[in-house]
mmCIF file of C-alpha atoms in Angstrom:
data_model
loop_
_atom_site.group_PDB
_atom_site.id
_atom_site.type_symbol
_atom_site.label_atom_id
_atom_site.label_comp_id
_atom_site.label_asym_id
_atom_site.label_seq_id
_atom_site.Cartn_x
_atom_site.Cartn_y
_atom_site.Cartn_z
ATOM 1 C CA UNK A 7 -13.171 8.858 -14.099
ATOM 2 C CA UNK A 8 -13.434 9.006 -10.392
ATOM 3 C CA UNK A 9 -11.619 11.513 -8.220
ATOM 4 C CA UNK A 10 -10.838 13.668 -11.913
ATOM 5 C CA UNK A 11 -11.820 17.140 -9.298
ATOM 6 C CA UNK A 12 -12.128 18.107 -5.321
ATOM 7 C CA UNK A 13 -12.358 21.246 -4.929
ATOM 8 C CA UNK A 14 -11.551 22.809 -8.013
ATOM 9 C CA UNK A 15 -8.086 20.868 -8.181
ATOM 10 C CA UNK A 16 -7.315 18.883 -11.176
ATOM 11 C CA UNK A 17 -5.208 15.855 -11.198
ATOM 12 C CA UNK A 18 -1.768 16.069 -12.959
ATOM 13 C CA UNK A 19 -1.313 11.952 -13.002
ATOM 14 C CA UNK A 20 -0.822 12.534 -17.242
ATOM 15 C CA UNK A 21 0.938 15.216 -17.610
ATOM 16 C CA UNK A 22 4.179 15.146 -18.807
ATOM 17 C CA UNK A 23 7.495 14.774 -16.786
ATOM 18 C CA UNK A 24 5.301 13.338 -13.634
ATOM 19 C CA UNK A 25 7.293 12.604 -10.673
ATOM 20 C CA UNK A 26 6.033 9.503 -10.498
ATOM 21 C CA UNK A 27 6.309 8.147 -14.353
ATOM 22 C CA UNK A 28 4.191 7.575 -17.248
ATOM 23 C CA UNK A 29 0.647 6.873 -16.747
ATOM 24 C CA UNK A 30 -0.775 3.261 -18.092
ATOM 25 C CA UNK A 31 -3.085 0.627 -17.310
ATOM 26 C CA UNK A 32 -2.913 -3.200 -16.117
ATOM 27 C CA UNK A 33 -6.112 -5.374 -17.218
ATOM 28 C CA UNK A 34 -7.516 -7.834 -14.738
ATOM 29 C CA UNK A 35 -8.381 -11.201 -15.264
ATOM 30 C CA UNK A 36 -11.859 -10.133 -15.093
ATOM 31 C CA UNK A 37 -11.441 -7.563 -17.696
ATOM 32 C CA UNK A 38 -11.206 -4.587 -15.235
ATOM 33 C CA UNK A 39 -8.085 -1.874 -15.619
ATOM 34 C CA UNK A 40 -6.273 -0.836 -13.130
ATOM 35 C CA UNK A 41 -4.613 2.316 -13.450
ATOM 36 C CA UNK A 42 -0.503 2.569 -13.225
ATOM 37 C CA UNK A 43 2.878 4.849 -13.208
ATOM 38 C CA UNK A 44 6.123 3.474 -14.339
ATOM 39 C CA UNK A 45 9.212 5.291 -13.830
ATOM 40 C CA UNK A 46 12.068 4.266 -15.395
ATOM 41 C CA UNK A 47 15.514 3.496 -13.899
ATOM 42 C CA UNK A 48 18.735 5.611 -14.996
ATOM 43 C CA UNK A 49 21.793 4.028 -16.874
ATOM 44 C CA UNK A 50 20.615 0.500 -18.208
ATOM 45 C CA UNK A 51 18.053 -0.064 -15.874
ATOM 46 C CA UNK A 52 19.010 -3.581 -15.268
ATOM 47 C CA UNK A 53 18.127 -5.178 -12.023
ATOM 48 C CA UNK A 54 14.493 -5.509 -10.103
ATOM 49 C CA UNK A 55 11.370 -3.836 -10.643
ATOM 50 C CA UNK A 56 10.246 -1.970 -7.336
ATOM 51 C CA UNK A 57 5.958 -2.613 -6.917
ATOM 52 C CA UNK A 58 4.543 -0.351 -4.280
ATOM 53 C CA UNK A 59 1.452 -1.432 -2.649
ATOM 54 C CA UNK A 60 -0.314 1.141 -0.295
ATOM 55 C CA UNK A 61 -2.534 0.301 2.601
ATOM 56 C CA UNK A 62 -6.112 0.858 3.386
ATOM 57 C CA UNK A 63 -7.765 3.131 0.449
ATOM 58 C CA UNK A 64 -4.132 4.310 -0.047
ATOM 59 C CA UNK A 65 -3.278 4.388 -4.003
ATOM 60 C CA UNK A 66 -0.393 5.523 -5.961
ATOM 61 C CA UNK A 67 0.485 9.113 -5.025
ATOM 62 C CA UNK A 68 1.299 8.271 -0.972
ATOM 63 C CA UNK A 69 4.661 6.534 -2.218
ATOM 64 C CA UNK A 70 5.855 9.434 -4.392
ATOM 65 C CA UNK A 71 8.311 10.584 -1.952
ATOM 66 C CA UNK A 72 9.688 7.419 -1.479
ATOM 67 C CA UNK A 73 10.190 6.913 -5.434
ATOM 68 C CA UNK A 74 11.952 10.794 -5.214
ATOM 69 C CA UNK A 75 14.375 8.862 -2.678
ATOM 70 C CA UNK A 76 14.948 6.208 -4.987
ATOM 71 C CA UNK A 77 15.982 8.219 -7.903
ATOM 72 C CA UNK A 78 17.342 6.195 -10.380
ATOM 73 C CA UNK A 79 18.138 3.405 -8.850
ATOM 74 C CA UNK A 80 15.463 1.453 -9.948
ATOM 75 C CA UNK A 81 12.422 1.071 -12.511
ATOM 76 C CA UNK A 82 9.434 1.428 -10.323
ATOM 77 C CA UNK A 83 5.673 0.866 -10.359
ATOM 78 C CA UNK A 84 3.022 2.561 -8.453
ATOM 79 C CA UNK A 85 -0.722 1.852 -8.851
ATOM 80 C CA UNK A 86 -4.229 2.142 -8.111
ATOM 81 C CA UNK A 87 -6.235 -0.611 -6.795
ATOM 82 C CA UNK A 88 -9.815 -0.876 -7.551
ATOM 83 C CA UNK A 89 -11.947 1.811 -6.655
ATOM 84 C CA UNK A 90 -9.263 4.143 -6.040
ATOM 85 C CA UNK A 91 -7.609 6.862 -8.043
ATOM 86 C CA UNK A 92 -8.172 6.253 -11.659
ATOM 87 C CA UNK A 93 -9.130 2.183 -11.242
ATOM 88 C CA UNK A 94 -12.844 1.788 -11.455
ATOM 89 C CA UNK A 95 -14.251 0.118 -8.953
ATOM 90 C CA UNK A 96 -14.616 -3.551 -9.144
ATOM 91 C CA UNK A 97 -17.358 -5.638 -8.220
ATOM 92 C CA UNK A 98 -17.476 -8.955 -6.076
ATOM 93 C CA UNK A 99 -15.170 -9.122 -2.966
ATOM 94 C CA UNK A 100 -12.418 -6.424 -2.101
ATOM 95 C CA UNK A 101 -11.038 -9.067 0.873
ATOM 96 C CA UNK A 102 -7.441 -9.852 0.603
ATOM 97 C CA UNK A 103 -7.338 -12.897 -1.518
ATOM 98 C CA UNK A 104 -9.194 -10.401 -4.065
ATOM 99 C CA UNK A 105 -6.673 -7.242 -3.521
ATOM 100 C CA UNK A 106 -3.442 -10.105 -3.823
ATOM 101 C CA UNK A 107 -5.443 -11.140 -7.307
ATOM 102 C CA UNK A 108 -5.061 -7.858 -8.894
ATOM 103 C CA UNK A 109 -2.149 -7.322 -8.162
ATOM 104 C CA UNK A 110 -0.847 -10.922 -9.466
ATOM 105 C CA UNK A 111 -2.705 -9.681 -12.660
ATOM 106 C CA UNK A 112 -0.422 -6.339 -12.234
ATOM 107 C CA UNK A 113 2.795 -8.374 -11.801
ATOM 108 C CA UNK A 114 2.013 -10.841 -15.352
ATOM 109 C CA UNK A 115 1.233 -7.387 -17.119
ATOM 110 C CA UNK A 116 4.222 -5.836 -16.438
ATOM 111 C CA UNK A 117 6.954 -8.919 -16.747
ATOM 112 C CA UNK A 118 6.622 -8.767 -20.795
ATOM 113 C CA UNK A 119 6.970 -5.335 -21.042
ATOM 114 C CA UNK A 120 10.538 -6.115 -19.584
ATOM 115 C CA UNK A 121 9.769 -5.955 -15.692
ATOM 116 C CA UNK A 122 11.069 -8.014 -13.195
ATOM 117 C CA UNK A 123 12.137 -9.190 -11.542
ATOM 118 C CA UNK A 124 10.352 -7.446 -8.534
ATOM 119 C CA UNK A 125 10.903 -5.941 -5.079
ATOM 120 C CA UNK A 126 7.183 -5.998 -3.497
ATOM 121 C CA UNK A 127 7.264 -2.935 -1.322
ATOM 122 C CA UNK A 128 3.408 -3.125 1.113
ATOM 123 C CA UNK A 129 2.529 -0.757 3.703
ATOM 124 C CA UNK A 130 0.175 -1.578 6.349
ATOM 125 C CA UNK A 131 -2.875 -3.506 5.213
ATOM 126 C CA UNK A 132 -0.793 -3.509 1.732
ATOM 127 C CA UNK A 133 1.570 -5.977 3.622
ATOM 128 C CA UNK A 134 -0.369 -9.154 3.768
ATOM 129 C CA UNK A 135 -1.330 -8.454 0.594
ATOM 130 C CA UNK A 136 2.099 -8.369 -1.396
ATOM 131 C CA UNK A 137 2.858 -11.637 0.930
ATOM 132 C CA UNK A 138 0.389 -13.458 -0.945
ATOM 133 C CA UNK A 139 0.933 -12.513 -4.237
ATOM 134 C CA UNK A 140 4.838 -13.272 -3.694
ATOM 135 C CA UNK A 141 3.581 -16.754 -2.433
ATOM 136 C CA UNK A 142 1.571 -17.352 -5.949
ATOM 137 C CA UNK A 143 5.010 -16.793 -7.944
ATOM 138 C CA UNK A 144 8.003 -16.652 -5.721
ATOM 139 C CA UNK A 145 10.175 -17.206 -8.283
ATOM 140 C CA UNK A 146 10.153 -14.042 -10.071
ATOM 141 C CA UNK A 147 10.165 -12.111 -6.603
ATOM 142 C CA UNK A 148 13.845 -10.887 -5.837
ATOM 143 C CA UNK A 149 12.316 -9.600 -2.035
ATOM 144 C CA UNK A 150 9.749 -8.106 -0.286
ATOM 145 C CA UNK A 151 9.894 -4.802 2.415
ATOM 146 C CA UNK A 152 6.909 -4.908 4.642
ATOM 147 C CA UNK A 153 6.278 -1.595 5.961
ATOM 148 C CA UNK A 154 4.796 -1.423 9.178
ATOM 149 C CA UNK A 155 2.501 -4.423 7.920
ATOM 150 C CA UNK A 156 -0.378 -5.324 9.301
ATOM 151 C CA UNK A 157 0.427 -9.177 10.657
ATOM 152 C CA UNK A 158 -1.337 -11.921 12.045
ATOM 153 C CA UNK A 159 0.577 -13.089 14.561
ATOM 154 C CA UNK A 160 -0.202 -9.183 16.514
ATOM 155 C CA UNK A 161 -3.070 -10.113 19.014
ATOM 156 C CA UNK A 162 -4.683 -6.919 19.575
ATOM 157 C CA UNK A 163 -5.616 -6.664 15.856
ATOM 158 C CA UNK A 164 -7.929 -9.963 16.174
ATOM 159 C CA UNK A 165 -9.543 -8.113 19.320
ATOM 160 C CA UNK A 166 -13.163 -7.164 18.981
ATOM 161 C CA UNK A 167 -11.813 -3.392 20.025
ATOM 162 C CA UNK A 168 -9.777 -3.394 16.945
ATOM 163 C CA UNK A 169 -12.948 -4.210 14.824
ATOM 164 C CA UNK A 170 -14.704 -0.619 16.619
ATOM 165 C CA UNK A 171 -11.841 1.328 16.079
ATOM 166 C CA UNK A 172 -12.160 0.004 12.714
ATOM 167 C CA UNK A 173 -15.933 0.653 12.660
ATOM 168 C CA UNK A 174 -15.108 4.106 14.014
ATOM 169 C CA UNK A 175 -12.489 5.103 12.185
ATOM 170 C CA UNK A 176 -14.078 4.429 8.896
ATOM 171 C CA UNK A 177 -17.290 6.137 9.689
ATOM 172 C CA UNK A 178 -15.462 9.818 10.986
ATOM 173 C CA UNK A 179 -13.634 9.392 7.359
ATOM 174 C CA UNK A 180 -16.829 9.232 5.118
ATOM 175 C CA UNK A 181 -18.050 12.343 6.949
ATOM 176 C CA UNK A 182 -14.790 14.299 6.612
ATOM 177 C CA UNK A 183 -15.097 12.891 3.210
ATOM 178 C CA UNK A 184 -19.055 14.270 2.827
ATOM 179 C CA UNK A 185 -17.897 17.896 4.388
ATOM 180 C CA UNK A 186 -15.068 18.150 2.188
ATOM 181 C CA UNK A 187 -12.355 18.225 5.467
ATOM 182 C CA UNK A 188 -10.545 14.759 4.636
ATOM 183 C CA UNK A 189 -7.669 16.499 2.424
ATOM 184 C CA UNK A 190 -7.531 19.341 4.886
ATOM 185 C CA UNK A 191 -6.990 16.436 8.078
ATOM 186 C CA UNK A 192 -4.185 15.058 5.989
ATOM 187 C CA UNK A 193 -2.492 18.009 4.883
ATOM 188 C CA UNK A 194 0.779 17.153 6.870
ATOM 189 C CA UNK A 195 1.053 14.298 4.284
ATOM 190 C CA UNK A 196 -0.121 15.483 1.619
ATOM 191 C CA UNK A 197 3.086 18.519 1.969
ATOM 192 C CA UNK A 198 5.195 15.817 2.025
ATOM 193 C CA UNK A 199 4.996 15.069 -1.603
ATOM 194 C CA UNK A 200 6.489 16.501 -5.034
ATOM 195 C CA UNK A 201 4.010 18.975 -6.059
ATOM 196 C CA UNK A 202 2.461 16.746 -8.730
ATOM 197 C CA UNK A 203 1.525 13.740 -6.804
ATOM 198 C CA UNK A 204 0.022 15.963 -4.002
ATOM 199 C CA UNK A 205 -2.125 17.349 -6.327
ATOM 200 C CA UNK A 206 -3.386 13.454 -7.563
ATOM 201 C CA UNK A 207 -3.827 13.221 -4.042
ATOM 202 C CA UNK A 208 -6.003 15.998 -2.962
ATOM 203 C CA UNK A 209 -7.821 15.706 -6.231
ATOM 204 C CA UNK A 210 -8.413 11.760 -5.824
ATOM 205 C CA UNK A 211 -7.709 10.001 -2.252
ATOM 206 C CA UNK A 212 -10.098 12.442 -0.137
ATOM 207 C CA UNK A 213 -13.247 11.815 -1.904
ATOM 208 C CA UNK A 214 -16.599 9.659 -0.856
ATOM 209 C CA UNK A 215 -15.926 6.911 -3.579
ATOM 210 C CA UNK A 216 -12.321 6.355 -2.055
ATOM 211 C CA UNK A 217 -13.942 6.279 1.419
ATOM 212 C CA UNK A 218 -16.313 3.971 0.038
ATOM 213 C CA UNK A 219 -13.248 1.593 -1.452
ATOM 214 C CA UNK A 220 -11.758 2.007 2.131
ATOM 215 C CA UNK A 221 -15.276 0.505 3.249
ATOM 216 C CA UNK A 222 -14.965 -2.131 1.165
ATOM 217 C CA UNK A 223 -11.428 -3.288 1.871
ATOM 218 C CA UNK A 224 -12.497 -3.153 5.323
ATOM 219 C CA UNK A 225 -15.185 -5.736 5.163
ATOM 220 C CA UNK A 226 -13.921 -8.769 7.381
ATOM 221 C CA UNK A 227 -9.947 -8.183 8.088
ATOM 222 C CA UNK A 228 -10.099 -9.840 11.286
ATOM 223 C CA UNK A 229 -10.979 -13.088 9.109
ATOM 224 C CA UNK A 230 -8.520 -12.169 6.409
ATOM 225 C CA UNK A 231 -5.877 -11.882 8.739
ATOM 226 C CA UNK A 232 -6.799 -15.680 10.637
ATOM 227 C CA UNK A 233 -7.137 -17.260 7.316
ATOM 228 C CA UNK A 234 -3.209 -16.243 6.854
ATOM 229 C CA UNK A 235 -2.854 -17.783 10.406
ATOM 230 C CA UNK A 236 -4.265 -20.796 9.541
ATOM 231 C CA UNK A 237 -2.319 -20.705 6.012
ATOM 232 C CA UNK A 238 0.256 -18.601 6.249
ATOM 233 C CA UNK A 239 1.920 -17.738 2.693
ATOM 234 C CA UNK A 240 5.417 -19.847 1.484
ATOM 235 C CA UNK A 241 7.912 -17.425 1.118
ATOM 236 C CA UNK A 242 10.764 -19.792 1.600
ATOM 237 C CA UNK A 243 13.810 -18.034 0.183
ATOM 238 C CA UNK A 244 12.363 -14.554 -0.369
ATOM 239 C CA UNK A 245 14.799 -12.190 0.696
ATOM 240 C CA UNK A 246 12.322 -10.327 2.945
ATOM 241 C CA UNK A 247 12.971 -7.093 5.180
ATOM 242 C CA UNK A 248 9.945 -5.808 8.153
ATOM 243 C CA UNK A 249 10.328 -1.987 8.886
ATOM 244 C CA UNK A 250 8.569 -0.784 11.506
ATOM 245 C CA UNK A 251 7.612 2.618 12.514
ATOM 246 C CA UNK A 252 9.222 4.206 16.096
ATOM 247 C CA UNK A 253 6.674 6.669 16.828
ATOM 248 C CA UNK A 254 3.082 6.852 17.861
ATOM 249 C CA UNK A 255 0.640 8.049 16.425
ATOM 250 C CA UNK A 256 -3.372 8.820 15.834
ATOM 251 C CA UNK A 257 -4.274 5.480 16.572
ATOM 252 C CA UNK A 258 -1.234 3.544 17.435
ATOM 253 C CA UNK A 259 -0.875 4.043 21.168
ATOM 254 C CA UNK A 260 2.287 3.260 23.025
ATOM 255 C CA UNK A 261 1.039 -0.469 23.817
ATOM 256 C CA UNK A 262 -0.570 -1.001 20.339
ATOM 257 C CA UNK A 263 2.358 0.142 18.718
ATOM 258 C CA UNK A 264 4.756 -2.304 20.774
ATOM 259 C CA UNK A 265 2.783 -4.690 20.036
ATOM 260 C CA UNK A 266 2.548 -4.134 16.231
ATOM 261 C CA UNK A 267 6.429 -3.974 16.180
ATOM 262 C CA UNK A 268 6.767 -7.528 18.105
ATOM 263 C CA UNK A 269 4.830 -9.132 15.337
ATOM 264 C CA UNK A 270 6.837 -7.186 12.987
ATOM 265 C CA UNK A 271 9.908 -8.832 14.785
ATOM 266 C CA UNK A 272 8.418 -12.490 14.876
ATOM 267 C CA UNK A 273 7.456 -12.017 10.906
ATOM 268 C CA UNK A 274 11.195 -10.961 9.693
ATOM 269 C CA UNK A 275 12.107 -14.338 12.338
ATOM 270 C CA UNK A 276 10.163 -16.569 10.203
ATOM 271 C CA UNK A 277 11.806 -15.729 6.797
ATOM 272 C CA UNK A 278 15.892 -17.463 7.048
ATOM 273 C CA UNK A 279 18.118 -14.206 7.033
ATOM 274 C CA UNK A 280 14.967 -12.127 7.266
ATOM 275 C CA UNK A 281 15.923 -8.692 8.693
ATOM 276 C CA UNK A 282 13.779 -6.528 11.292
ATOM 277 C CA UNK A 283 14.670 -2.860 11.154
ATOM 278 C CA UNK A 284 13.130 -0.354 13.679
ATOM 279 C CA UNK A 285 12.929 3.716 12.020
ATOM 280 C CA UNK A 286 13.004 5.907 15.428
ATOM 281 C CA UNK A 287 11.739 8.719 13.286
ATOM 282 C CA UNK A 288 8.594 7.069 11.255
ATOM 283 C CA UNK A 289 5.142 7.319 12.854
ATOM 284 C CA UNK A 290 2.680 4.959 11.153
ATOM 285 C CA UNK A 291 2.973 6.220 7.724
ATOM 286 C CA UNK A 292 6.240 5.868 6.627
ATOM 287 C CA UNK A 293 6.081 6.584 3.356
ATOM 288 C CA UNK A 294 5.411 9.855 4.018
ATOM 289 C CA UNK A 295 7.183 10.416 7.167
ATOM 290 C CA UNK A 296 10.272 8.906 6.505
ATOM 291 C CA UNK A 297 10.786 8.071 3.507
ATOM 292 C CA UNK A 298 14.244 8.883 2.653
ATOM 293 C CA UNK A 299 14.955 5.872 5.661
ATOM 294 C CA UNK A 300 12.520 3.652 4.093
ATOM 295 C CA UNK A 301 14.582 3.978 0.430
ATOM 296 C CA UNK A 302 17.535 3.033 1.819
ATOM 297 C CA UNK A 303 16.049 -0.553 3.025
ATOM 298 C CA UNK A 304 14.614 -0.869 -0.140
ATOM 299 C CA UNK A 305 17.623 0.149 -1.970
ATOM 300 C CA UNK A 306 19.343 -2.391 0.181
ATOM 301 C CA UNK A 307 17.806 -5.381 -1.423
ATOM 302 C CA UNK A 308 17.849 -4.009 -5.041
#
């Protein structure tokens, strides 16, 4: 299985008492697996499923501090899309529309095994993409938390500069990736987690194949992201919340990162009662950096 060693680390995604919950597997529609964590809730577990959804090349382990914030309050789900962590990779397309497929596929495994309904939690590029898998079946959706999201209706990220940052950004990773340095670049992160899932990490998110994924995913966003502007998704009565991050960061420059937060603002405006909440002490990825803040909107529409 991809991503099993780096460096001599071995993942500890199955062994017992993981932070992050018993390991499992979703099958596609396609026949694919996609590979899973389910933590239970405490007391009766009643209530909504919480789905996290990471962004670009980001699977399961980046939201295990946010789950340890959680606690028992309710079942959760991480998981890996294709081509990352212990999903094989998938072949065809890995443009939205493909990415919100899997994880509809996800969603119908997991609602009778008991799940749902579900909070749709999406961080960055994982935004749009938990926006239209809510739109294929809003009716077992109790609300969606779009963290830092990538949006549409943000300007600069339909700018050809945003496409060479892109471009650029992608290509440093696969050769941090080659020398072995990606892990060591994201080791702030990576510290941030309970022991287990930073080990997954190191072991699985830092390697060529994931950089590869990230290549993938990357392929046309700028179209992705006008298609939903053309066609936005229906979320008409989705409870929905929009967190955005309050800090800078490598890559989000003062002005990029005001305007990322005013589409943030215009995106919680289109949903009735949507809310738009601002964390002053998140940088980009919130998860990691703030994710005691980021549990507390999510417990918020549990």
């Amino acid at each position: 299985m991809a991503g099993e060693r780096d460096g001599g680390r071995r993942a500890a995604w199955d062994a017992p008492g993981h932070s992050q919950g018993a390991p499992g597997f979703a099958p596609t529609r396609d026949g694919r697996r996609l590979a899973l964590q389910r933590r239970p809730a405490g007391g009766d577990g009643a209530g909504p499923t919480v789905v996290f959804e990471g962004g670009l090349a980001a699977g399961r382990s980046w939201w295990a501090a946010v789950q340890r914030e959680l606690g028992d309050a309710a079942p959760t789900v991480v998981y890996d899309r294709a081509g990352l962590g212990r999903s094989a990779p998938a072949p065809g397309s890995r443009r939205l529309d493909a990415l919100a497929r899997d994880l509809t596929d996800l969603l119908g495994h997991l609602e009778p095994l008991g799940a749902g309904p579900f909070v749709l939690v999406g961080h960055s590029w994982g935004g749009p993409v938990v926006r239209l898998a809510a739109a294929e079946r809003p009716d077992r959706i109790a609300g969606l938390v779009l963290v830092d999201p990538a949006d549409e209706s943000c300007p600069l990220l339909l700018s050809p500069g945003m496409r060479r940052q892109e471009r650029a950004g992608q290509h440093l990773s696969m050769l941090l990736a080659r020398a072995g340095l990606l892990g060591f670049v994201h080791r702030s992160l990576t510290s941030a987690l309970p022991p287990d899932a930073a080990a997954d990490l190191r072991a699985e998110g830092f390697t060529v194949a994931a950089m590869r994924t990230r290549a993938r995913e990357l392929e046309d966003t700028q179209g992705d992201l006008r298609r939903l502007l053309d066609a936005p998704p229906a979320l008409d009565g989705v409870p929905l919340t929009v967190v955005s991050a309050g800090r800078t960061s490598p890559g989000m420059t003062r002005s990029v990162r005001e305007a990322a937060t005013a589409s943030h603002a215009h995106r919680a405006r289109q949903s009735p009662g949507g809310r738009h909440v601002v964390l002053p002490g998140a940088d980009h990825m919130v998860p990691a950096s703030a994710p005691g803040a980021l549990a507390a909107e999510i417990r918020a529409l549990l």
